Each structure stands twice: as structure tokens, then as C-alpha cells.
Amino acid sequence: MKPLTGPRTPRFLRIFRIIKLIFRPLDYLENYAQRYGDMIKIGGDNAPPFVYVSNPQAIKEIFTADPELFESGRGNGVLRYLVGDNSLLMLDGEPHQRQRRLLMPPFHGDRLREYGQLICDITETVTAEWTVGQPLLIRTYTQEITLRVILQAVFGLNQGERYTQLRHLLSTLLAAFDSPLSSTLLFFPWLRQDWGAWSPWGRFLQLKQQIKQLIFDEIRERREQGDESRTDILTLLLSARDEAGDPMTDEELHDQLMTLLIAGHETTASALVWALYWIHYLPDVRQKLLEELETLDAEGDPMAISRLPYLTAVCQETLRIYPIAPSTFIRIPKSPIEIMGYQFEAGTALMPSIYLVHHRDDIYPQPKQFKPERFLERQYSPYEYLPFGGGNRRCIGSALALLEMKLVLATILSQFELALTDNRPVKPMRRGLTIAPPGNLRMVPKQRRQQKAPAMV
Ligand code: HEM
């Protein structure tokens, strides 16, 4: 058996390790990878260890193993506060597979095509308020776009008081974790104290309750209306039945909807800010993209944009260099398991590290450089390139996220000449459990371009 190595931090110094994980998450991973290689064991003295895995062969063995060998829901415990006990993120085994089968179709095939024009229209509406010469916080806008898209997909809602309230409350709720400091709430349970609206946790719980009430009101109204002709995800879930023929309860519906709302917009909003940053930080990239967009047939449909090779490569490289989720969900073996000659005890938290795999220089030469061309020159296996995780828990929204990235970028680039207000390199920072560009990244619209976005014709 091969021995696992990793840092041996004395108990009283462990808090500093966690603080580094929160405030300098990528340095934390890279320092350990340099010292301990592609299987890094953390802890393990009194309880099963955490193991960061960045060896593609080991990741392949994890992703392709029988899903029944692992649990993940238990490892996602901290997200329970956001999404509830019945969320897909919390489930394992057959209940998890059943919910996935139910939730996947709205994010694929023809249903995805329906979102194309919607994404372009929403981008136009949201950017209509941009004024030439006036700097803007770009994240505010990417988040507004992705939130509107997911609300439409999930509820079919795009106007009305409940929709406006939901938009506002969801943005405020997620702002609770928008900096490394506020993200500490997720890492230290003892900080989660409900001292009313003046304490961060108390405020968070109140917001969550208000959102829950709005979602319950919407569910009740939809049950009363019983309109099965609608194509949104809530309608689909309302008609679902389990093996006993029973419908989902309001609580179950709420948890699943909340999961999609949260997982479905924060991540894509961050990815869009990164993409806009790289495109404007590297003028060659922007130039090549504009040239490619000009080749589009003016009558083309949004799906033609999604097939553009260079635009696709830019989105892929954006998600490679700073993957939004630095690791996949944890995989916890239910009984002892051997992977690549290493023996893991039951309860070990195996964490395929997306960031470390994406920065292996044997797979991605010059990994710190943003080079979309690498995706035009070679194909990567799902164990070398995994921004959406893999196996039985692979992100169900990956196709929507990529479509959204491409259409939003094409629409913005066709309509505005943008610039960064500051050309210094930007460092990624923690945002809850994800890694994102700093929320204060500013861009300025230099001028409106004459070119109409092809998707809008
Ligand atoms: C750029 C955007 C996104 C990124 C980078 C991303 C990334 C991920 C990752 C890494 C996972 C964990 C997979 C694993 O452990 O193997 C995941 C799971 C998930 N994602 Fe995404 N995601 C994005 C967008 C979306 C969207 C748009 C939705 C929309 C509905 C979504 C819904 C989910 C759900 C429900 C899961 C849990 C799947 C399960 O437990 O079976 N994500 N995502």
C-alpha cells in the first residue's frame, strides 16, 4: 500500500490553517501540492482525514466507481442552511438519482434552446441602463442577468411583485457570504449565533424565512391554478409522483427550488465576471472574439453563437484557470476502499481538487497563463478538465451555464466597447464556498457599438 502524506499541524495551530483556507484558498492548495504531490492528506489523527486528490487517474476511479460506494450529502452539511434538508445536494443513493432524473431534462436539449433568446433579451434589458463613460460594478450586472434567467427557468416568472421581492431578497441573502470575512460563517459553526437582525447569522435566517414564505406562496398559488401547460421547472415538479404515487410536499419543493436558484446563478455570475475580465485584460483575446462574432450570419439563431469555437474556448479557459468551485463535492466511502494503490478508511473525505488538476503543468503547459487556444489544439478527458465536477454528481446546470456565458458575452461585446478601469492583474478571492473575482471589479463602457447582437435580429 502506498503511504499518504500531508501536513502534520499541531492542534493549536489548526485554526491558522483554516484561516489560510478561507483567506488564501489557492495558495493553501498550491503550497500543499508542491510539498505533498497529488494526494494530500489533511488531519486524520482522531477522525478520518480529508484528502485532496489531483491525480486524473484517481479522479477517474472515483467518478466511475459505483455511486453506492460513496456518500456526498453528508459532506454538504454546511449548505443545508441555504437549501434545506431535502435538497438534491443533501441526498444520496436512490433518492438522489430519482431527483436528478427529474431535474435534468429542463437543463438539456430543446428546453435549453428555449432559453437562448431569453438570455439575449435579459442581457439587453439589464445593460440598457449602462451609460457611456460611467464606471460600473460589473458583478452587479452579471448577477442580475443570471438571477433573472434562473427565476424564469424555475418559476416562469419575469414580472410582478413576488418576482421583484424574490430577486431582491435572494441577492441580499447571498451578499451575506460575499467576502472572505463574511464567509467565515460557513467554516466556524460557533459564529452562527442568532442574535436577531443585528447579528449576521440572525439577519441571514430572517432573509431565508422571508424567501421561504414567498416560495410557499408561489407553490400554493400554482397548486390552486393547476395549469399544466406551463413549461417551467416548478410546474414539472408539481406533477412529479414518487413510487407510492405521492406528490412532493411543499417543503421538498421549496428545497429543490432554492437549490436551483442558488446553484444556478451565483456561479455563472462569477464565471461571467472572470470572462469579461480576461477578454478586456488581454486585447488579443477581445480582438479575436470580435472577429469571430462578425462571421455570424445576421439572421443566425442564438444556438449558432453557442457553437463558435473561439468563444467556446474562451469560456472553457475561463473555467479552467480559476474554476468557480475549487473542489467538487466531497466523496465519502461507506467502507474501506482502494484507489490507485492507496487505501482509504470508511469516512475519509475525498475531494477531487478541480483547481489543482487545472494547474498541472504536465496537462496544461504554462498553467498560469490564459490561453484559450489550448482548447482548440487538444481535447482533455473529463478527469483532466472538470469545472463542473463529474460522475453521478456532475453539475446538472453545466449546459445552461455555458450557453449563458456565451450568449451574454456575445451580446455585450456586440453592443458595447468596454474597458477595465484598472489594468492591474486581479486576484481571485473567496466568496462563500466558491472562488470569485473581487466584487468591486469595475468596467467602463467606452462607447456603444453599431453592431446589433446577432441573436437579437
Ligand atoms: C459556471 C457555472 C457553474 C459551475 C462552475 C458549477 C459547478 C458545479 C460543481 C463543481 C458541482 C459539483 C459536482 C461534483 O461534485 O461532481 C455542481 C453541482 C451542481 N450544480 Fe452547478 N455549476 C454551475 C452552474 C450551475 C447552474 C446554472 C445550475 C442550475 C440549475 C447548477 C446546479 C447544480 C446542482 C443542482 C448541482 C448538484 C448536483 C448533484 O448533487 O447531483 N449549477 N456544480
Short mmCIF file of C-alpha atoms and ligand atoms in Angstrom, two decimals:
data_model
loop_
_atom_site.label_atom_id
_atom_site.label_comp_id
_atom_site.label_asym_id
_atom_site.label_seq_id
_atom_site.Cartn_x
_atom_site.Cartn_y
_atom_site.Cartn_z
CA MET A 1 0.00 0.00 0.00
CA LYS A 2 1.29 3.49 -0.82
CA PRO A 3 1.52 5.83 2.20
CA LEU A 4 -0.41 9.12 2.10
CA THR A 5 1.43 12.26 3.12
CA GLY A 6 0.29 15.70 4.21
CA PRO A 7 0.91 18.46 6.73
CA ARG A 8 1.08 17.49 10.37
CA THR A 9 -0.23 20.61 12.04
CA PRO A 10 -0.30 20.65 15.86
CA ARG A 11 -3.86 21.02 17.18
CA PHE A 12 -3.34 24.56 18.48
CA LEU A 13 -2.16 25.75 15.05
CA ARG A 14 -5.07 24.26 13.10
CA ILE A 15 -7.11 27.43 13.33
CA PHE A 16 -4.40 29.19 11.27
CA ARG A 17 -4.68 26.51 8.63
CA ILE A 18 -8.43 27.12 8.39
CA ILE A 19 -7.88 30.87 8.26
CA LYS A 20 -5.48 30.41 5.35
CA LEU A 21 -8.03 28.14 3.64
CA ILE A 22 -10.60 30.93 3.97
CA PHE A 23 -8.47 33.94 3.07
CA ARG A 24 -5.83 32.49 0.69
CA PRO A 25 -7.56 29.34 -0.60
CA LEU A 26 -5.48 28.89 -3.75
CA ASP A 27 -2.11 29.47 -2.07
CA TYR A 28 -3.24 26.98 0.56
CA LEU A 29 -3.82 24.32 -2.11
CA GLU A 30 -0.72 25.10 -4.15
CA ASN A 31 1.68 25.11 -1.20
CA TYR A 32 0.50 21.68 -0.14
CA ALA A 33 0.56 20.32 -3.70
CA GLN A 34 4.18 21.41 -4.10
CA ARG A 35 5.13 19.64 -0.89
CA TYR A 36 2.94 16.53 -0.93
CA GLY A 37 2.06 15.85 -4.58
CA ASP A 38 -1.31 14.92 -5.99
CA MET A 39 -2.79 13.11 -2.96
CA ILE A 40 -2.70 15.38 0.11
CA LYS A 41 -3.87 14.08 3.46
CA ILE A 42 -5.14 16.66 5.95
CA GLY A 43 -5.76 15.61 9.57
CA GLY A 44 -6.75 12.03 10.28
CA ASP A 45 -5.42 11.66 13.84
CA ASN A 46 -8.72 11.31 15.70
CA ALA A 47 -11.16 11.09 12.80
CA PRO A 48 -10.95 10.02 9.15
CA PRO A 49 -8.87 12.51 7.12
CA PHE A 50 -9.64 14.91 4.28
CA VAL A 51 -7.74 14.04 1.13
CA TYR A 52 -7.28 16.45 -1.79
CA VAL A 53 -6.98 14.44 -4.99
CA SER A 54 -5.48 15.96 -8.14
CA ASN A 55 -4.33 12.86 -9.98
CA PRO A 56 -6.54 12.33 -13.07
CA GLN A 57 -6.34 8.53 -12.81
CA ALA A 58 -7.50 8.65 -9.17
CA ILE A 59 -10.29 11.07 -10.10
CA LYS A 60 -11.35 8.71 -12.86
CA GLU A 61 -11.56 5.85 -10.37
CA ILE A 62 -13.72 7.98 -8.06
CA PHE A 63 -16.06 9.32 -10.76
CA THR A 64 -16.57 5.95 -12.42
CA ALA A 65 -16.96 3.85 -9.23
CA ASP A 66 -20.38 2.53 -8.24
CA PRO A 67 -22.12 5.62 -6.72
CA GLU A 68 -23.43 3.39 -3.94
CA LEU A 69 -19.88 3.17 -2.57
CA PHE A 70 -19.86 6.87 -1.64
CA GLU A 71 -21.92 9.45 0.20
CA SER A 72 -21.76 13.15 -0.60
CA GLY A 73 -24.86 14.61 1.02
CA ARG A 74 -23.29 14.38 4.48
CA GLY A 75 -20.28 16.35 3.23
CA ASN A 76 -22.53 19.17 2.02
CA GLY A 77 -23.93 19.75 5.52
CA VAL A 78 -22.98 23.41 5.64
CA LEU A 79 -25.19 24.13 2.62
CA ARG A 80 -28.20 22.78 4.49
CA TYR A 81 -28.79 26.23 5.96
CA LEU A 82 -29.17 27.66 2.48
CA VAL A 83 -31.05 24.95 0.65
CA GLY A 84 -32.75 22.71 3.23
CA ASP A 85 -32.62 19.01 4.12
CA ASN A 86 -34.46 17.75 1.04
CA SER A 87 -32.18 19.45 -1.46
CA LEU A 88 -30.53 17.38 -4.20
CA LEU A 89 -27.23 18.44 -2.61
CA MET A 90 -28.11 16.63 0.62
CA LEU A 91 -29.43 13.41 -0.90
CA ASP A 92 -27.57 10.19 -1.64
CA GLY A 93 -28.34 6.81 -3.21
CA GLU A 94 -31.64 6.15 -4.95
CA PRO A 95 -33.46 9.31 -3.69
CA HIS A 96 -30.60 11.39 -5.15
CA GLN A 97 -30.71 9.59 -8.51
CA ARG A 98 -34.52 9.93 -8.67
CA GLN A 99 -34.41 13.70 -8.08
CA ARG A 100 -31.61 14.09 -10.61
CA ARG A 101 -33.61 12.22 -13.26
CA LEU A 102 -36.45 14.64 -12.59
CA LEU A 103 -34.38 17.82 -12.61
CA MET A 104 -32.04 17.12 -15.55
CA PRO A 105 -34.36 17.38 -18.59
CA PRO A 106 -35.19 21.11 -18.17
CA PHE A 107 -31.49 21.87 -18.48
CA HIS A 108 -30.84 19.95 -21.70
CA GLY A 109 -31.82 19.58 -25.36
CA ASP A 110 -34.77 21.52 -26.75
CA ARG A 111 -35.60 23.03 -23.39
CA LEU A 112 -32.20 24.69 -23.38
CA ARG A 113 -32.80 26.09 -26.84
CA GLU A 114 -35.86 27.90 -25.47
CA TYR A 115 -33.65 29.81 -23.04
CA GLY A 116 -31.37 31.15 -25.80
CA GLN A 117 -33.43 34.14 -26.91
CA LEU A 118 -34.49 34.79 -23.32
CA ILE A 119 -30.84 35.11 -22.21
CA CYS A 120 -30.09 37.59 -25.01
CA ASP A 121 -33.22 39.64 -24.22
CA ILE A 122 -32.46 39.75 -20.49
CA THR A 123 -28.87 40.83 -21.20
CA GLU A 124 -30.14 43.63 -23.42
CA THR A 125 -32.62 44.82 -20.78
CA VAL A 126 -30.11 44.74 -17.94
CA THR A 127 -27.32 46.51 -19.87
CA ALA A 128 -29.72 49.10 -21.31
CA GLU A 129 -29.07 51.25 -18.23
CA TRP A 130 -25.31 51.46 -18.86
CA THR A 131 -24.11 54.98 -19.59
CA VAL A 132 -21.07 55.63 -21.74
CA GLY A 133 -18.18 56.92 -19.63
CA GLN A 134 -19.70 55.86 -16.31
CA PRO A 135 -17.80 53.08 -14.47
CA LEU A 136 -19.89 50.20 -13.20
CA LEU A 137 -19.51 47.32 -10.78
CA ILE A 138 -19.66 44.56 -13.34
CA ARG A 139 -20.74 41.83 -10.91
CA THR A 140 -23.98 43.67 -10.10
CA TYR A 141 -24.99 43.25 -13.71
CA THR A 142 -23.83 39.69 -14.36
CA GLN A 143 -25.63 38.65 -11.18
CA GLU A 144 -28.80 40.45 -12.20
CA ILE A 145 -28.73 38.70 -15.60
CA THR A 146 -28.15 35.20 -14.21
CA LEU A 147 -30.72 35.69 -11.45
CA ARG A 148 -33.37 36.75 -13.93
CA VAL A 149 -32.58 33.77 -16.18
CA ILE A 150 -32.83 31.22 -13.37
CA LEU A 151 -36.04 32.75 -11.96
CA GLN A 152 -37.60 32.49 -15.39
CA ALA A 153 -36.42 28.88 -15.84
CA VAL A 154 -37.54 27.79 -12.38
CA PHE A 155 -40.80 29.69 -11.92
CA GLY A 156 -41.54 31.08 -15.37
CA LEU A 157 -41.61 34.40 -13.50
CA ASN A 158 -40.39 37.62 -15.03
CA GLN A 159 -42.59 40.30 -13.56
CA GLY A 160 -44.83 41.10 -10.63
CA GLU A 161 -44.33 41.96 -7.01
CA ARG A 162 -43.35 38.47 -5.85
CA TYR A 163 -40.72 38.22 -8.57
CA THR A 164 -39.25 41.61 -7.69
CA GLN A 165 -39.17 40.72 -4.00
CA LEU A 166 -37.56 37.34 -4.66
CA ARG A 167 -34.87 38.94 -6.81
CA HIS A 168 -34.08 41.47 -4.15
CA LEU A 169 -34.10 39.03 -1.23
CA LEU A 170 -32.01 36.38 -2.99
CA SER A 171 -29.31 38.93 -3.89
CA THR A 172 -29.28 40.21 -0.32
CA LEU A 173 -29.12 36.68 1.09
CA LEU A 174 -26.11 35.75 -1.00
CA ALA A 175 -24.36 39.01 -0.17
CA ALA A 176 -24.09 37.53 3.34
CA PHE A 177 -21.12 35.46 2.07
CA ASP A 178 -19.67 37.82 -0.50
CA SER A 179 -16.30 38.41 1.18
CA PRO A 180 -13.69 36.17 2.81
CA LEU A 181 -14.57 37.67 6.20
CA SER A 182 -18.30 37.01 5.94
CA SER A 183 -17.56 33.53 4.53
CA THR A 184 -16.06 32.58 7.91
CA LEU A 185 -19.67 31.92 9.00
CA LEU A 186 -19.60 28.80 6.85
CA PHE A 187 -16.38 27.47 8.39
CA PHE A 188 -16.84 28.18 12.11
CA PRO A 189 -20.15 26.84 13.47
CA TRP A 190 -19.73 28.85 16.69
CA LEU A 191 -20.10 32.10 14.68
CA ARG A 192 -23.61 31.07 13.67
CA GLN A 193 -25.40 32.82 16.52
CA ASP A 194 -28.90 34.14 16.08
CA TRP A 195 -28.93 37.44 17.94
CA GLY A 196 -31.68 38.95 15.83
CA ALA A 197 -31.47 41.22 12.81
CA TRP A 198 -28.30 42.93 14.06
CA SER A 199 -26.21 39.76 14.00
CA PRO A 200 -25.03 38.46 10.59
CA TRP A 201 -26.46 34.99 11.22
CA GLY A 202 -29.74 36.33 12.61
CA ARG A 203 -30.18 38.55 9.57
CA PHE A 204 -29.40 35.61 7.30
CA LEU A 205 -32.05 33.43 8.98
CA GLN A 206 -34.65 36.18 8.70
CA LEU A 207 -33.98 36.66 5.00
CA LYS A 208 -34.17 32.93 4.44
CA GLN A 209 -37.54 32.80 6.16
CA GLN A 210 -38.87 35.65 4.01
CA ILE A 211 -37.73 33.88 0.84
CA LYS A 212 -39.26 30.63 2.04
CA GLN A 213 -42.60 32.35 2.57
CA LEU A 214 -42.56 33.81 -0.94
CA ILE A 215 -41.74 30.40 -2.44
CA PHE A 216 -44.50 28.75 -0.39
CA ASP A 217 -46.98 31.40 -1.60
CA GLU A 218 -46.00 30.72 -5.19
CA ILE A 219 -46.33 26.93 -4.70
CA ARG A 220 -49.79 27.33 -3.11
CA GLU A 221 -50.98 29.57 -5.92
CA ARG A 222 -49.70 27.18 -8.57
CA ARG A 223 -51.36 24.19 -6.92
CA GLU A 224 -54.65 26.11 -6.95
CA GLN A 225 -54.28 27.16 -10.59
CA GLY A 226 -53.28 23.62 -11.71
CA ASP A 227 -52.08 24.98 -15.09
CA GLU A 228 -50.13 22.06 -16.61
CA SER A 229 -49.43 23.83 -19.89
CA ARG A 230 -46.63 25.89 -18.36
CA THR A 231 -43.09 24.74 -19.10
CA ASP A 232 -41.22 25.99 -16.02
CA ILE A 233 -39.49 23.68 -13.54
CA LEU A 234 -41.97 24.28 -10.73
CA THR A 235 -44.79 23.01 -12.96
CA LEU A 236 -42.73 19.92 -13.74
CA LEU A 237 -42.03 19.22 -10.08
CA LEU A 238 -45.69 19.76 -9.12
CA SER A 239 -46.72 16.95 -11.45
CA ALA A 240 -43.97 14.53 -10.28
CA ARG A 241 -45.02 11.47 -8.26
CA ASP A 242 -42.88 9.07 -6.18
CA GLU A 243 -43.15 5.24 -6.37
CA ALA A 244 -46.11 5.36 -3.99
CA GLY A 245 -47.84 7.84 -6.31
CA ASP A 246 -47.47 10.74 -3.85
CA PRO A 247 -46.60 14.28 -4.96
CA MET A 248 -43.72 16.25 -3.44
CA THR A 249 -44.52 18.15 -0.26
CA ASP A 250 -44.26 21.95 -0.12
CA GLU A 251 -41.11 21.60 1.97
CA GLU A 252 -39.49 19.26 -0.59
CA LEU A 253 -40.48 21.55 -3.45
CA HIS A 254 -39.08 24.57 -1.65
CA ASP A 255 -35.72 22.90 -1.01
CA GLN A 256 -35.32 21.78 -4.61
CA LEU A 257 -36.29 25.20 -6.00
CA MET A 258 -33.99 27.00 -3.60
CA THR A 259 -31.12 24.69 -4.68
CA LEU A 260 -31.60 25.58 -8.32
CA LEU A 261 -31.96 29.28 -7.59
CA ILE A 262 -28.74 29.40 -5.58
CA ALA A 263 -26.59 26.90 -7.53
CA GLY A 264 -27.93 28.30 -10.78
CA HIS A 265 -26.96 31.93 -10.66
CA GLU A 266 -24.08 32.82 -8.28
CA THR A 267 -21.65 30.51 -10.04
CA THR A 268 -22.49 31.69 -13.56
CA ALA A 269 -22.38 35.33 -12.44
CA SER A 270 -18.79 34.85 -11.18
CA ALA A 271 -17.80 32.99 -14.35
CA LEU A 272 -19.09 35.88 -16.46
CA VAL A 273 -17.12 38.47 -14.49
CA TRP A 274 -13.95 36.39 -14.99
CA ALA A 275 -14.61 36.03 -18.70
CA LEU A 276 -15.19 39.80 -19.11
CA TYR A 277 -12.04 40.46 -17.13
CA TRP A 278 -9.82 38.20 -19.26
CA ILE A 279 -11.31 39.42 -22.52
CA HIS A 280 -10.54 43.03 -21.63
CA TYR A 281 -7.28 42.36 -19.82
CA LEU A 282 -5.88 40.65 -22.94
CA PRO A 283 -6.66 42.80 -26.02
CA ASP A 284 -5.75 39.96 -28.44
CA VAL A 285 -8.45 37.78 -26.97
CA ARG A 286 -11.06 40.51 -27.41
CA GLN A 287 -9.93 41.18 -30.97
CA LYS A 288 -10.17 37.51 -31.93
CA LEU A 289 -13.61 37.25 -30.37
CA LEU A 290 -14.90 40.30 -32.23
CA GLU A 291 -13.58 38.90 -35.50
CA GLU A 292 -15.32 35.61 -34.83
CA LEU A 293 -18.60 37.28 -33.91
CA GLU A 294 -18.51 39.21 -37.18
CA THR A 295 -18.54 35.92 -39.11
CA LEU A 296 -22.01 35.19 -37.80
CA ASP A 297 -24.95 35.24 -40.12
CA ALA A 298 -27.09 38.25 -39.10
CA GLU A 299 -30.18 36.02 -39.21
CA GLY A 300 -28.46 33.40 -37.04
CA ASP A 301 -30.16 31.96 -34.02
CA PRO A 302 -28.61 32.15 -30.54
CA MET A 303 -27.60 28.50 -30.81
CA ALA A 304 -25.23 29.42 -33.66
CA ILE A 305 -23.38 31.65 -31.20
CA SER A 306 -23.03 28.77 -28.79
CA ARG A 307 -21.15 26.77 -31.44
CA LEU A 308 -18.47 29.43 -32.13
CA PRO A 309 -15.11 27.69 -31.50
CA TYR A 310 -13.05 30.60 -30.14
CA LEU A 311 -15.87 31.88 -27.90
CA THR A 312 -16.26 28.32 -26.59
CA ALA A 313 -12.51 28.09 -25.94
CA VAL A 314 -12.55 31.42 -24.06
CA CYS A 315 -15.32 30.15 -21.78
CA GLN A 316 -13.50 26.84 -21.23
CA GLU A 317 -10.23 28.59 -20.39
CA THR A 318 -12.07 30.97 -18.04
CA LEU A 319 -13.39 27.99 -16.08
CA ARG A 320 -10.01 26.26 -16.19
CA ILE A 321 -7.74 28.96 -14.86
CA TYR A 322 -9.96 29.94 -11.91
CA PRO A 323 -12.64 27.26 -11.55
CA ILE A 324 -15.56 28.74 -9.60
CA ALA A 325 -15.73 25.69 -7.35
CA PRO A 326 -12.13 24.88 -6.34
CA SER A 327 -13.12 21.29 -5.47
CA THR A 328 -16.01 19.01 -6.31
CA PHE A 329 -18.34 17.87 -3.56
CA ILE A 330 -16.72 15.54 -1.08
CA ARG A 331 -16.98 11.79 -1.78
CA ILE A 332 -17.08 9.76 1.44
CA PRO A 333 -16.50 6.00 1.07
CA LYS A 334 -19.01 3.98 3.12
CA SER A 335 -16.48 1.19 3.61
CA PRO A 336 -12.70 0.90 3.14
CA ILE A 337 -11.71 1.42 -0.49
CA GLU A 338 -8.55 1.23 -2.60
CA ILE A 339 -7.84 3.92 -5.19
CA MET A 340 -4.64 3.86 -7.28
CA GLY A 341 -2.92 1.69 -4.71
CA TYR A 342 -3.85 3.93 -1.76
CA GLN A 343 -6.07 2.51 0.96
CA PHE A 344 -8.78 4.81 2.37
CA GLU A 345 -10.75 4.07 5.52
CA ALA A 346 -14.54 4.46 5.61
CA GLY A 347 -15.49 8.07 6.33
CA THR A 348 -12.47 9.61 4.56
CA ALA A 349 -13.46 12.86 2.83
CA LEU A 350 -12.10 12.54 -0.72
CA MET A 351 -12.03 15.88 -2.50
CA PRO A 352 -11.16 15.95 -6.20
CA SER A 353 -9.41 19.32 -6.44
CA ILE A 354 -10.55 20.99 -9.64
CA TYR A 355 -8.11 23.87 -9.19
CA LEU A 356 -5.05 21.66 -8.71
CA VAL A 357 -5.86 19.44 -11.68
CA HIS A 358 -6.41 22.50 -13.87
CA HIS A 359 -2.99 23.82 -12.85
CA ARG A 360 -0.95 20.67 -13.52
CA ASP A 361 1.77 21.71 -15.91
CA ASP A 362 2.04 18.21 -17.37
CA ILE A 363 -1.52 18.65 -18.70
CA TYR A 364 -1.69 22.43 -19.17
CA PRO A 365 1.76 23.86 -20.05
CA GLN A 366 2.15 27.38 -18.57
CA PRO A 367 -0.94 26.84 -16.44
CA LYS A 368 -0.95 30.39 -15.03
CA GLN A 369 -1.41 31.87 -18.49
CA PHE A 370 -4.81 32.46 -20.04
CA LYS A 371 -4.60 30.68 -23.39
CA PRO A 372 -7.93 29.74 -24.99
CA GLU A 373 -6.03 28.17 -27.90
CA ARG A 374 -5.14 25.17 -25.75
CA PHE A 375 -8.76 24.06 -26.08
CA LEU A 376 -8.62 24.36 -29.87
CA GLU A 377 -5.42 22.33 -30.03
CA ARG A 378 -6.33 19.32 -27.93
CA GLN A 379 -9.14 17.53 -26.17
CA TYR A 380 -9.00 16.98 -22.42
CA SER A 381 -10.51 14.00 -20.67
CA PRO A 382 -13.29 14.56 -18.09
CA TYR A 383 -10.69 13.77 -15.41
CA GLU A 384 -8.28 16.47 -16.65
CA TYR A 385 -10.86 19.20 -17.21
CA LEU A 386 -13.67 19.20 -14.68
CA PRO A 387 -15.08 22.67 -13.91
CA PHE A 388 -18.49 21.07 -13.34
CA GLY A 389 -17.26 18.07 -11.33
CA GLY A 390 -18.12 14.61 -12.62
CA GLY A 391 -19.66 11.18 -12.17
CA ASN A 392 -23.08 10.84 -10.60
CA ARG A 393 -22.97 14.32 -9.06
CA ARG A 394 -21.80 16.25 -12.11
CA CYS A 395 -23.41 19.69 -12.23
CA ILE A 396 -26.88 19.46 -13.77
CA GLY A 397 -26.72 23.08 -14.98
CA SER A 398 -23.44 22.87 -16.94
CA ALA A 399 -25.06 23.18 -20.38
CA LEU A 400 -27.20 26.13 -19.25
CA ALA A 401 -24.20 27.83 -17.63
CA LEU A 402 -22.07 27.51 -20.77
CA LEU A 403 -24.89 28.66 -23.02
CA GLU A 404 -25.49 31.62 -20.75
CA MET A 405 -21.81 32.57 -20.67
CA LYS A 406 -21.53 32.54 -24.44
CA LEU A 407 -24.75 34.43 -25.18
CA VAL A 408 -24.21 37.10 -22.52
CA LEU A 409 -20.64 37.68 -23.70
CA ALA A 410 -21.64 37.81 -27.38
CA THR A 411 -24.48 40.24 -26.63
CA ILE A 412 -22.34 42.57 -24.52
CA LEU A 413 -19.34 42.52 -26.88
CA SER A 414 -21.54 43.23 -29.87
CA GLN A 415 -23.16 46.21 -28.24
CA PHE A 416 -20.51 47.87 -26.08
CA GLU A 417 -16.87 48.69 -26.18
CA LEU A 418 -15.90 48.09 -22.56
CA ALA A 419 -12.63 48.61 -20.67
CA LEU A 420 -11.32 47.73 -17.24
CA THR A 421 -10.95 50.82 -15.06
CA ASP A 422 -7.72 49.37 -13.68
CA ASN A 423 -5.41 47.19 -15.74
CA ARG A 424 -3.60 45.57 -12.86
CA PRO A 425 -3.98 41.76 -12.58
CA VAL A 426 -6.87 40.70 -10.40
CA LYS A 427 -6.55 38.04 -7.72
CA PRO A 428 -9.32 35.51 -7.02
CA MET A 429 -10.94 35.63 -3.60
CA ARG A 430 -13.26 33.50 -1.54
CA ARG A 431 -16.97 34.04 -1.90
CA GLY A 432 -18.75 31.54 0.34
CA LEU A 433 -17.67 28.10 -0.84
CA THR A 434 -16.63 29.41 -4.24
CA ILE A 435 -13.67 31.37 -5.59
CA ALA A 436 -14.63 34.52 -7.45
CA PRO A 437 -13.24 37.76 -8.80
CA PRO A 438 -13.38 40.63 -6.30
CA GLY A 439 -16.89 42.11 -6.10
CA ASN A 440 -15.52 45.62 -6.69
CA LEU A 441 -14.15 44.93 -10.17
CA ARG A 442 -15.11 47.94 -12.27
CA MET A 443 -15.50 48.32 -16.01
CA VAL A 444 -16.47 51.31 -18.06
CA PRO A 445 -18.50 51.37 -21.29
CA LYS A 446 -16.32 53.42 -23.69
CA GLN A 447 -18.90 53.58 -26.41
CA ARG A 448 -21.89 51.82 -27.87
CA ARG A 449 -21.05 49.72 -30.89
CA GLN A 450 -23.18 49.94 -34.01
CA GLN A 451 -23.25 46.19 -34.45
CA LYS A 452 -26.54 44.62 -33.43
CA ALA A 453 -26.10 41.40 -31.49
CA PRO A 454 -26.88 38.64 -34.00
CA ALA A 455 -29.17 36.86 -31.59
CA MET A 456 -31.38 39.89 -31.35
CA VAL A 457 -32.21 40.23 -35.03
C1 HEM B 1 -20.34 28.33 -14.27
C2 HEM B 1 -21.35 27.85 -13.60
C3 HEM B 1 -21.33 26.62 -12.73
C4 HEM B 1 -20.28 25.94 -12.19
C5 HEM B 1 -18.79 26.25 -12.31
C6 HEM B 1 -20.84 24.81 -11.45
C7 HEM B 1 -20.08 23.86 -10.78
C8 HEM B 1 -20.61 22.78 -10.10
C9 HEM B 1 -19.83 21.78 -9.42
C10 HEM B 1 -18.29 21.72 -9.38
C11 HEM B 1 -20.68 20.89 -8.86
C12 HEM B 1 -20.29 19.66 -8.02
C13 HEM B 1 -20.16 18.46 -8.93
C14 HEM B 1 -19.45 17.27 -8.30
O1 HEM B 1 -19.30 17.20 -7.09
O2 HEM B 1 -19.03 16.38 -9.05
C15 HEM B 1 -22.03 21.33 -9.17
C16 HEM B 1 -23.18 20.69 -8.76
C17 HEM B 1 -24.46 21.18 -9.03
N1 HEM B 1 -24.80 22.25 -9.81
FE1 HEM B 1 -23.51 23.51 -10.76
N2 HEM B 1 -22.20 24.85 -11.55
C18 HEM B 1 -22.55 25.93 -12.33
C19 HEM B 1 -23.82 26.30 -12.73
C20 HEM B 1 -24.99 25.67 -12.36
C21 HEM B 1 -26.30 26.01 -12.85
C22 HEM B 1 -26.62 27.08 -13.90
C23 HEM B 1 -27.17 25.20 -12.21
C24 HEM B 1 -28.65 25.22 -12.45
C25 HEM B 1 -29.53 24.78 -12.25
C26 HEM B 1 -26.41 24.31 -11.32
C27 HEM B 1 -26.92 23.33 -10.48
C28 HEM B 1 -26.16 22.39 -9.81
C29 HEM B 1 -26.75 21.35 -8.98
C30 HEM B 1 -28.23 21.15 -8.68
C31 HEM B 1 -25.68 20.57 -8.51
C32 HEM B 1 -25.76 19.34 -7.58
C33 HEM B 1 -25.74 18.06 -8.38
C34 HEM B 1 -25.88 16.82 -7.54
O3 HEM B 1 -25.65 16.87 -6.34
O4 HEM B 1 -26.23 15.77 -8.09
N3 HEM B 1 -25.08 24.64 -11.44
N4 HEM B 1 -21.95 22.48 -9.94
#
